[in-house]
Short mmCIF file of C-alpha atoms in Angstrom, two decimals:
data_model
loop_
_atom_site.label_atom_id
_atom_site.label_comp_id
_atom_site.label_asym_id
_atom_site.label_seq_id
_atom_site.Cartn_x
_atom_site.Cartn_y
_atom_site.Cartn_z
CA MET A 1 27.62 60.02 35.26
CA GLY A 2 24.63 57.50 34.89
CA SER A 3 27.42 54.72 33.49
CA LEU A 4 29.82 55.63 36.33
CA ASN A 5 27.07 55.09 38.84
CA ILE A 6 25.97 51.46 37.02
CA ALA A 7 30.02 50.78 37.43
CA ARG A 8 29.98 51.72 41.21
CA MET A 9 26.70 49.42 42.23
CA LEU A 10 28.20 46.17 39.59
CA TYR A 11 31.57 47.15 41.60
CA TYR A 12 29.65 47.41 45.17
CA LEU A 13 27.56 44.11 44.49
CA PRO A 14 29.56 41.69 46.23
CA ALA A 15 30.50 43.58 49.31
CA VAL A 16 27.03 43.82 49.97
CA ILE A 17 26.26 40.38 49.62
CA ILE A 18 29.43 39.80 51.56
CA ALA A 19 28.99 42.16 54.31
CA LEU A 20 25.15 41.57 55.11
CA THR A 21 25.28 38.18 54.89
CA PHE A 22 28.41 37.44 57.17
CA HIS A 23 27.00 40.12 59.68
CA GLU A 24 24.05 38.01 60.30
CA TYR A 25 26.12 34.73 60.38
CA ALA A 26 28.17 36.39 63.49
CA HIS A 27 25.00 37.43 65.38
CA ALA A 28 23.90 34.12 64.69
CA ARG A 29 27.19 32.24 65.41
CA VAL A 30 27.87 34.06 68.69
CA ALA A 31 24.19 32.95 70.30
CA GLU A 32 24.97 29.92 69.30
CA LYS A 33 27.93 29.92 71.40
CA LEU A 34 26.25 31.71 74.21
CA GLY A 35 23.83 28.53 74.46
CA ASP A 36 20.76 29.80 71.81
CA PRO A 37 20.06 27.11 69.02
CA THR A 38 16.92 29.42 67.71
CA ALA A 39 18.97 30.90 64.45
CA ARG A 40 20.28 27.09 63.69
CA TYR A 41 16.65 25.78 63.86
CA GLN A 42 15.46 28.56 61.81
CA GLY A 43 17.70 28.01 59.38
CA ARG A 44 20.16 31.25 59.59
CA MET A 45 22.93 29.69 60.46
CA SER A 46 24.90 30.00 57.43
CA LEU A 47 26.84 31.49 54.65
CA ASN A 48 23.98 31.27 52.48
CA PRO A 49 23.12 34.86 51.33
CA LEU A 50 19.12 33.78 50.37
CA VAL A 51 18.86 33.27 54.05
CA HIS A 52 19.73 36.33 55.34
CA LEU A 53 18.90 39.24 52.62
CA ASP A 54 16.46 41.79 52.72
CA PRO A 55 15.26 42.71 49.32
CA LEU A 56 14.78 46.72 50.79
CA GLY A 57 17.92 46.70 52.81
CA PHE A 58 20.21 45.32 50.26
CA LEU A 59 18.72 47.97 47.68
CA LEU A 60 19.54 50.68 50.61
CA LEU A 61 22.54 49.27 51.03
CA LEU A 62 24.24 48.96 46.89
CA VAL A 63 22.64 52.65 46.86
CA ALA A 64 22.85 54.97 49.80
CA GLY A 65 25.62 53.21 51.88
CA PHE A 66 23.30 51.96 54.49
CA GLY A 67 20.50 48.88 55.15
CA TRP A 68 19.78 45.97 56.62
CA ALA A 69 19.42 42.46 56.07
CA LYS A 70 16.90 40.24 58.53
CA PRO A 71 16.95 40.41 61.48
CA VAL A 72 18.49 37.02 62.93
CA PRO A 73 15.94 35.62 65.88
CA VAL A 74 17.62 35.49 68.74
CA ASN A 75 16.09 34.36 72.35
CA PRO A 76 18.04 35.34 75.61
CA LEU A 77 16.66 33.06 77.70
CA ASN A 78 18.45 30.33 76.19
CA PHE A 79 21.64 31.83 77.25
CA ARG A 80 24.17 30.63 79.84
CA GLY A 81 24.73 33.32 81.97
CA ASP A 82 23.87 37.00 81.76
CA ARG A 83 21.52 37.70 79.20
CA LYS A 84 22.07 40.86 78.95
CA LYS A 85 25.80 40.75 78.59
CA GLY A 86 24.69 38.25 76.04
CA MET A 87 22.76 40.24 74.09
CA MET A 88 25.58 42.55 74.38
CA LEU A 89 28.13 40.16 72.48
CA VAL A 90 25.61 38.63 70.04
CA ALA A 91 24.86 42.27 69.20
CA ALA A 92 28.12 43.22 68.88
CA ALA A 93 29.66 40.37 66.53
CA GLY A 94 27.97 41.81 63.37
CA PRO A 95 29.50 44.86 62.99
CA LEU A 96 32.81 43.18 64.42
CA MET A 97 32.70 40.85 61.70
CA ASN A 98 32.54 43.38 59.02
CA LEU A 99 34.84 44.93 60.49
CA PHE A 100 37.54 41.86 59.99
CA VAL A 101 35.90 40.99 56.80
CA ALA A 102 37.22 44.69 55.86
CA PHE A 103 40.25 44.11 57.07
CA THR A 104 41.24 41.24 55.23
CA GLY A 105 40.21 43.31 51.91
CA LEU A 106 42.68 45.73 52.98
CA LEU A 107 45.55 43.18 53.87
CA VAL A 108 44.65 41.53 50.58
CA LEU A 109 44.87 44.68 48.39
CA ASN A 110 48.47 45.40 50.64
CA LEU A 111 49.91 42.29 49.72
CA ALA A 112 48.71 42.16 45.91
CA LEU A 113 49.58 45.80 45.63
CA PRO A 114 52.70 46.92 47.80
CA ASP A 115 52.99 50.31 46.01
CA GLN A 116 50.38 52.25 48.29
CA ALA A 117 49.24 54.86 44.96
CA MET A 118 48.32 51.66 43.02
CA ILE A 119 46.00 50.51 46.11
CA TYR A 120 44.20 53.93 45.09
CA SER A 121 43.79 52.77 41.40
CA ASN A 122 41.12 52.71 39.42
CA ALA A 123 41.62 48.65 38.01
CA PRO A 124 38.44 46.69 38.51
CA PHE A 125 40.29 44.30 41.26
CA VAL A 126 40.92 47.31 43.10
CA GLN A 127 37.75 49.12 42.96
CA VAL A 128 36.00 45.30 43.97
CA MET A 129 37.90 45.44 47.02
CA TRP A 130 37.38 48.59 47.89
CA GLY A 131 33.93 48.09 47.46
CA LEU A 132 34.38 45.96 50.14
CA VAL A 133 36.08 47.57 52.44
CA ILE A 134 33.76 50.35 52.06
CA ILE A 135 30.10 48.77 52.81
CA ASN A 136 31.27 46.82 55.77
CA VAL A 137 33.24 50.18 57.19
CA TYR A 138 30.30 51.97 56.72
CA LEU A 139 27.94 49.09 57.80
CA ALA A 140 29.64 48.35 60.69
CA VAL A 141 29.51 52.52 62.11
CA PHE A 142 26.00 52.35 60.90
CA ASN A 143 25.28 49.66 62.91
CA LEU A 144 26.46 50.60 66.34
CA ILE A 145 24.59 53.28 66.08
CA PRO A 146 22.80 53.47 70.03
CA VAL A 147 19.06 54.25 68.14
CA PRO A 148 17.29 50.63 68.39
CA PRO A 149 16.63 48.32 66.88
CA LEU A 150 20.56 49.39 65.20
CA ASP A 151 22.90 46.81 67.42
CA GLY A 152 24.41 50.28 69.08
CA SER A 153 21.48 50.20 71.18
CA LYS A 154 21.96 46.60 72.80
CA VAL A 155 25.57 46.87 73.65
CA LEU A 156 24.53 50.39 74.58
CA ALA A 157 22.04 48.59 76.97
CA GLY A 158 24.85 45.71 77.98
CA PHE A 159 26.58 48.75 79.89
CA LEU A 160 24.02 50.07 81.17
CA ARG A 161 22.83 49.73 84.94
CA SER A 162 19.38 49.89 83.87
CA ASP A 163 18.27 49.33 80.30
CA GLU A 164 15.35 50.81 80.68
CA ILE A 165 15.79 54.10 78.26
CA ILE A 166 16.71 51.81 75.40
CA TYR A 167 12.96 49.89 75.86
CA GLN A 168 11.82 53.24 75.49
CA LEU A 169 13.23 54.63 72.63
CA GLU A 170 12.25 51.44 70.65
CA ARG A 171 8.66 52.26 70.34
CA TYR A 172 10.09 55.07 68.47
CA GLY A 173 13.64 53.99 66.85
CA TYR A 174 12.18 54.19 63.42
CA ILE A 175 11.26 56.72 63.22
CA ILE A 176 14.47 58.39 65.25
CA LEU A 177 16.87 56.53 63.07
CA LEU A 178 14.44 58.19 59.80
CA VAL A 179 14.79 61.78 60.77
CA LEU A 180 18.68 61.37 61.48
CA ILE A 181 19.08 59.89 58.18
CA PHE A 182 17.02 62.61 56.26
CA THR A 183 18.19 65.58 58.01
CA ASN A 184 22.03 64.05 57.03
CA VAL A 185 22.90 64.04 60.99
CA ILE A 186 24.22 60.10 60.34
CA GLY A 187 26.07 61.18 57.02
CA SER A 188 27.49 63.93 58.35
CA VAL A 189 28.81 61.75 61.42
CA LEU A 190 29.31 58.28 59.47
CA ILE A 191 31.51 59.30 56.81
CA PRO A 192 34.17 60.89 59.12
CA ILE A 193 34.33 58.23 61.54
CA ALA A 194 34.12 55.62 58.50
CA SER A 195 37.46 57.13 56.96
CA VAL A 196 39.07 57.11 59.98
CA LEU A 197 38.50 54.10 60.60
CA ILE A 198 39.34 52.91 57.23
CA ASP A 199 42.82 55.02 57.61
CA PHE A 200 43.20 52.92 60.64
CA LEU A 201 42.45 49.97 59.44
CA ASN A 202 44.70 50.38 56.03
CA LEU A 203 48.05 51.39 58.48
CA ILE A 204 47.50 47.85 60.15
CA ALA A 205 47.70 46.01 57.40
CA HIS A 206 50.19 47.36 55.24
CA THR A 207 52.20 47.21 58.67
CA ILE A 208 51.16 43.63 58.75
CA ALA A 209 51.40 42.96 54.71
CA ALA A 210 55.18 44.90 54.60
CA PRO A 211 57.86 41.90 55.96
CA PHE A 212 55.95 39.75 53.21
CA VAL A 213 56.17 41.97 49.95
CA GLY A 214 58.92 41.44 47.52
CA LEU A 215 59.62 38.01 49.18
#
């Protein structure tokens, strides 16, 4: 069992680094597109993992399936247009990037291994690619939970007429999140949603790859 856990960690290691790095980079890139250069000034407009990784968040994502990176600094006062909508777009960019990375991994699997049975083999390449898919989907779903400080709370605030309730929740956000994690409420919700998303993305990837297989 120990050797299996070590192997899984090694397979998931590149996935965790990629997932956290691209997640934060997406936040920074969208914020700059909206007019806020804060992330660039602080060196966060980069795909260098070292500027984004938080040691504890990195370790938790590797061993527990959820975690975090260093938050990208964003100043909505610099946004052009509606600041609340801007924050919603910046917040949504991270999870959407993770879903895009996961889809890319599934597309590579379907192109490289047209036999669907082979996609679920124990070959190292397959396991690494599945690690990329699973970690990115789990990170996306986890971050879309509408509890501060997760991205989902800012996405929800963008749809609300008043975001007062979100600001009130911020002082208790970490406590609520810890309770949800340790009571396995998040796990019982996250796993089914992530599984459905993976199946859906795999179906799209397989459909796209099918015409190119065997050429």
